[in-house]
Amino acid sequence: MKLKIAIDGPAGAGKSTVARMVAQQLHYTYIDTGAMYRAITLAIMRSGVPVDQTDAIAKLVKKCDLQIKLTPDGKNKIYLDGEDITTEIRQEAVSALVSDVSNQLMVRKFLVEKQRQMATTGGVVLDGRDIGTVVLPDAQLKIYLVASLAVRAKRRHLELNKDVDNISLSDLTNAMAIRDNKDANNTYGPMRPADDAITIDTDNLSIEEVVKKITELAKAKISA
Ligand code: DC
């Protein structure tokens, strides 16, 4: 059986690295749904349409040609209308706006549909905020990764491209707290664990330990 695996949780909890490594170990496809919301956000920023113009945004979203390709090392490359935007969507300017964009019904309808289509065959690991609750309520394994804000902000600060974003750790911590709050209060796909999700606190675990735990859980489901 090829599982659908959902990995949700707040920014910086280690979701994308863990999801990618779990997918690699199981020979599954990794799908970074946050990158999809970031891509739409970048398209809106480039268009100059204000984020509160929901009708204009709905039109724009329908016209976006969004493609995700898997690289040989299991990462996702994101293309918007044929252009590789994988690096650009990681900018803090995109992070600052993405929660507001992802709180729009038409944006979510468009992306949730796309995510479900990509997952239909199984053999997938999706990471996001609402995968276990909204996108794939039928996922056989649901993980909710958590970590304290201080640990998450430190991790993100280390990952930042300092040539593009020279943000201090305390400013980044504040920005993440604001985004957490917005993501938790998203009207259509709030960040929260599904009732049947297994919560893993990653504060004191290495990436490898988290990956091992999830892979073991997945293997147990496969052989059940
Ligand atoms: O995982 P990330 O930090 O790259 O996600 C960026 C934003 O996208 C996040 O702040 C909320 C939104 N998002 C969402 O609403 N639903 C998802 N499934 C994934 C991300």
Short mmCIF file of C-alpha atoms and ligand atoms in Angstrom, two decimals:
data_model
loop_
_atom_site.label_atom_id
_atom_site.label_comp_id
_atom_site.label_asym_id
_atom_site.label_seq_id
_atom_site.Cartn_x
_atom_site.Cartn_y
_atom_site.Cartn_z
CA MET A 1 0.00 0.00 0.00
CA LYS A 2 1.25 3.48 -0.88
CA LEU A 3 0.42 5.85 1.95
CA LYS A 4 -0.64 9.45 1.99
CA ILE A 5 1.37 11.11 4.75
CA ALA A 6 0.46 14.52 6.18
CA ILE A 7 3.01 16.57 8.11
CA ASP A 8 1.63 19.78 9.59
CA GLY A 9 2.81 22.34 12.11
CA PRO A 10 4.14 25.88 12.48
CA ALA A 11 6.99 27.49 10.52
CA GLY A 12 10.44 26.33 11.58
CA ALA A 13 9.30 23.11 13.29
CA GLY A 14 11.38 21.20 10.72
CA LYS A 15 8.50 20.08 8.50
CA SER A 16 10.08 20.51 5.08
CA THR A 17 13.42 18.84 5.85
CA VAL A 18 11.73 16.02 7.72
CA ALA A 19 9.04 15.53 5.06
CA ARG A 20 11.62 15.45 2.27
CA MET A 21 13.81 12.90 4.11
CA VAL A 22 10.86 10.67 5.01
CA ALA A 23 9.75 10.74 1.38
CA GLN A 24 13.25 9.81 0.22
CA GLN A 25 13.49 6.88 2.62
CA LEU A 26 10.14 5.51 1.50
CA HIS A 27 10.73 6.35 -2.21
CA TYR A 28 7.71 8.64 -2.06
CA THR A 29 7.10 12.08 -3.59
CA TYR A 30 7.51 15.11 -1.35
CA ILE A 31 5.12 18.04 -1.88
CA ASP A 32 5.80 21.36 -0.13
CA THR A 33 2.38 23.03 0.05
CA GLY A 34 3.73 26.14 1.80
CA ALA A 35 5.81 26.79 -1.32
CA MET A 36 2.59 26.83 -3.34
CA TYR A 37 1.08 29.55 -1.11
CA ARG A 38 4.38 31.43 -1.35
CA ALA A 39 4.32 31.20 -5.17
CA ILE A 40 0.83 32.71 -5.34
CA THR A 41 1.94 35.41 -2.90
CA LEU A 42 4.89 36.28 -5.14
CA ALA A 43 2.58 36.44 -8.17
CA ILE A 44 0.33 38.90 -6.28
CA MET A 45 3.31 41.00 -5.14
CA ARG A 46 4.60 41.21 -8.70
CA SER A 47 1.19 42.15 -10.08
CA GLY A 48 0.85 45.07 -7.67
CA VAL A 49 -2.71 44.03 -6.75
CA PRO A 50 -3.31 44.94 -3.07
CA VAL A 51 -3.77 41.88 -0.89
CA ASP A 52 -7.28 42.94 0.19
CA GLN A 53 -8.59 42.99 -3.41
CA THR A 54 -9.99 39.47 -3.22
CA ASP A 55 -11.82 39.52 -6.56
CA ALA A 56 -8.77 40.69 -8.48
CA ILE A 57 -6.67 38.09 -6.64
CA ALA A 58 -9.14 35.33 -7.48
CA LYS A 59 -8.82 36.21 -11.18
CA LEU A 60 -5.05 36.36 -11.00
CA VAL A 61 -4.79 33.02 -9.20
CA LYS A 62 -6.80 31.24 -11.90
CA LYS A 63 -4.34 32.48 -14.51
CA CYS A 64 -1.22 31.35 -12.59
CA ASP A 65 0.58 28.41 -14.14
CA LEU A 66 2.11 26.78 -11.05
CA GLN A 67 4.34 23.76 -11.49
CA ILE A 68 6.25 21.70 -8.93
CA LYS A 69 9.11 19.50 -10.02
CA LEU A 70 11.03 17.05 -7.90
CA THR A 71 14.83 17.36 -7.99
CA PRO A 72 17.05 14.26 -7.78
CA ASP A 73 17.72 15.04 -4.08
CA GLY A 74 13.98 15.00 -3.38
CA LYS A 75 13.51 18.78 -3.05
CA ASN A 76 10.81 20.77 -4.78
CA LYS A 77 11.51 23.27 -7.54
CA ILE A 78 8.68 25.75 -8.01
CA TYR A 79 7.85 27.35 -11.34
CA LEU A 80 5.49 30.25 -11.93
CA ASP A 81 4.54 30.70 -15.60
CA GLY A 82 7.66 28.76 -16.55
CA GLU A 83 10.06 30.77 -14.34
CA ASP A 84 11.97 29.06 -11.52
CA ILE A 85 11.01 31.01 -8.38
CA THR A 86 12.27 28.47 -5.82
CA THR A 87 14.73 30.90 -4.20
CA GLU A 88 12.68 34.08 -4.52
CA ILE A 89 9.70 32.72 -2.57
CA ARG A 90 11.88 32.31 0.56
CA GLN A 91 12.34 36.07 1.00
CA GLU A 92 11.03 37.63 4.20
CA ALA A 93 8.86 39.99 2.10
CA VAL A 94 6.97 36.91 0.88
CA SER A 95 6.87 35.37 4.38
CA ALA A 96 5.37 38.59 5.74
CA LEU A 97 2.46 38.51 3.26
CA VAL A 98 1.82 34.81 2.74
CA SER A 99 -0.53 34.28 5.71
CA ASP A 100 -2.88 37.03 4.49
CA VAL A 101 -2.88 35.58 0.98
CA SER A 102 -3.51 32.07 2.26
CA ASN A 103 -6.55 33.31 4.18
CA GLN A 104 -8.49 33.88 0.96
CA LEU A 105 -11.12 31.38 -0.05
CA MET A 106 -10.33 31.34 -3.79
CA VAL A 107 -6.61 30.92 -3.17
CA ARG A 108 -7.26 27.96 -0.89
CA LYS A 109 -9.81 26.35 -3.22
CA PHE A 110 -7.34 26.54 -6.08
CA LEU A 111 -4.40 25.15 -4.13
CA VAL A 112 -6.25 22.52 -2.08
CA GLU A 113 -7.66 21.10 -5.31
CA LYS A 114 -4.20 21.03 -6.87
CA GLN A 115 -2.73 19.35 -3.77
CA ARG A 116 -5.43 16.68 -3.72
CA GLN A 117 -4.82 15.92 -7.39
CA MET A 118 -1.10 15.54 -6.77
CA ALA A 119 -1.81 13.13 -3.90
CA THR A 120 -4.41 10.89 -5.54
CA THR A 121 -2.09 8.00 -6.31
CA GLY A 122 -0.65 7.84 -2.77
CA GLY A 123 3.08 7.44 -2.15
CA VAL A 124 3.23 11.09 -1.12
CA VAL A 125 4.35 13.19 1.83
CA LEU A 126 2.71 16.61 1.99
CA ASP A 127 3.82 19.25 4.46
CA GLY A 128 1.72 22.26 5.40
CA ARG A 129 -0.76 23.53 7.98
CA ASP A 130 -4.09 21.92 7.04
CA ILE A 131 -3.03 18.71 5.28
CA GLY A 132 -4.34 16.30 7.92
CA THR A 133 -7.52 18.29 8.56
CA VAL A 134 -8.61 19.71 5.19
CA VAL A 135 -6.51 18.59 2.23
CA LEU A 136 -6.15 14.87 3.03
CA PRO A 137 -8.44 13.92 5.88
CA ASP A 138 -8.02 10.36 4.53
CA ALA A 139 -4.22 10.37 5.03
CA GLN A 140 -3.19 7.11 6.75
CA LEU A 141 -0.44 8.83 8.75
CA LYS A 142 -0.78 12.33 10.17
CA ILE A 143 2.07 14.00 12.01
CA TYR A 144 1.96 17.36 13.78
CA LEU A 145 5.44 18.76 14.39
CA VAL A 146 5.89 21.37 17.10
CA ALA A 147 8.82 23.25 18.65
CA SER A 148 9.11 26.33 20.84
CA LEU A 149 9.10 29.72 19.13
CA ALA A 150 12.68 30.42 20.27
CA VAL A 151 14.01 27.20 18.73
CA ARG A 152 12.03 27.68 15.51
CA ALA A 153 13.21 31.28 15.09
CA LYS A 154 16.84 30.25 15.65
CA ARG A 155 16.53 27.53 13.00
CA ARG A 156 14.96 29.92 10.48
CA HIS A 157 17.56 32.60 11.23
CA LEU A 158 20.35 30.15 10.38
CA GLU A 159 18.61 29.19 7.12
CA LEU A 160 18.09 32.79 5.88
CA ASN A 161 20.02 34.08 2.93
CA LYS A 162 21.72 37.01 4.69
CA ASP A 163 22.47 38.75 1.36
CA VAL A 164 18.74 39.15 0.77
CA ASP A 165 17.29 39.40 4.29
CA ASN A 166 19.44 40.96 6.97
CA ILE A 167 16.84 40.59 9.70
CA SER A 168 17.82 40.30 13.39
CA LEU A 169 16.87 37.23 15.41
CA SER A 170 14.48 39.26 17.56
CA ASP A 171 12.71 40.79 14.55
CA LEU A 172 12.45 37.35 12.97
CA THR A 173 11.03 35.91 16.21
CA ASN A 174 8.37 38.64 16.25
CA ALA A 175 7.54 38.08 12.57
CA MET A 176 7.16 34.34 13.17
CA ALA A 177 4.90 34.89 16.19
CA ILE A 178 2.65 37.12 14.07
CA ARG A 179 2.56 34.50 11.28
CA ASP A 180 1.81 31.68 13.79
CA ASN A 181 -1.13 33.64 15.08
CA LYS A 182 -2.48 34.35 11.59
CA ASP A 183 -1.98 30.74 10.48
CA ALA A 184 -3.76 29.43 13.58
CA ASN A 185 -6.68 31.75 12.87
CA ASN A 186 -6.94 31.07 9.14
CA THR A 187 -10.67 30.95 8.33
CA TYR A 188 -10.54 28.15 5.75
CA GLY A 189 -7.56 25.99 6.75
CA PRO A 190 -6.37 26.83 10.24
CA MET A 191 -3.11 25.38 11.45
CA ARG A 192 -4.08 22.69 13.93
CA PRO A 193 -3.51 19.00 14.51
CA ALA A 194 -6.12 16.57 13.16
CA ASP A 195 -7.84 14.52 15.87
CA ASP A 196 -5.94 11.46 14.68
CA ALA A 197 -2.56 13.20 14.30
CA ILE A 198 0.53 12.17 16.26
CA THR A 199 2.26 15.22 17.75
CA ILE A 200 6.05 15.23 17.90
CA ASP A 201 7.93 17.95 19.80
CA THR A 202 11.20 18.52 17.94
CA ASP A 203 12.85 20.90 20.44
CA ASN A 204 15.22 18.26 21.75
CA LEU A 205 15.31 15.88 18.80
CA SER A 206 17.69 15.85 15.86
CA ILE A 207 16.28 15.82 12.33
CA GLU A 208 17.44 12.22 11.99
CA GLU A 209 15.59 11.17 15.14
CA VAL A 210 12.35 12.75 13.92
CA VAL A 211 12.73 11.17 10.48
CA LYS A 212 13.37 7.76 12.07
CA LYS A 213 10.24 8.01 14.23
CA ILE A 214 8.01 8.93 11.30
CA THR A 215 9.52 6.37 8.94
CA GLU A 216 8.95 3.64 11.53
CA LEU A 217 5.34 4.72 11.97
CA ALA A 218 4.90 4.68 8.18
CA LYS A 219 6.45 1.23 7.80
CA ALA A 220 4.16 -0.11 10.52
CA LYS A 221 1.15 1.23 8.61
CA ILE A 222 2.41 -0.23 5.31
CA SER A 223 2.85 -3.71 6.77
CA ALA A 224 -0.37 -3.61 8.84
O1 DC B 1 5.48 26.19 5.29
P1 DC B 1 5.74 27.66 4.93
O2 DC B 1 6.23 28.48 6.10
O3 DC B 1 6.58 27.82 3.72
O4 DC B 1 4.28 28.20 4.54
C1 DC B 1 4.06 29.53 4.15
C2 DC B 1 2.65 29.98 4.53
O5 DC B 1 1.68 29.35 3.72
C3 DC B 1 2.22 29.73 5.96
O6 DC B 1 2.54 30.83 6.78
C4 DC B 1 0.73 29.52 5.88
C5 DC B 1 0.49 29.10 4.47
N1 DC B 1 0.14 27.69 4.34
C6 DC B 1 -1.18 27.34 4.50
O7 DC B 1 -2.00 28.20 4.80
N2 DC B 1 -1.55 26.04 4.31
C7 DC B 1 -0.65 25.11 3.98
N3 DC B 1 -1.04 23.86 3.77
C8 DC B 1 0.71 25.45 3.84
C9 DC B 1 1.08 26.76 4.05
#
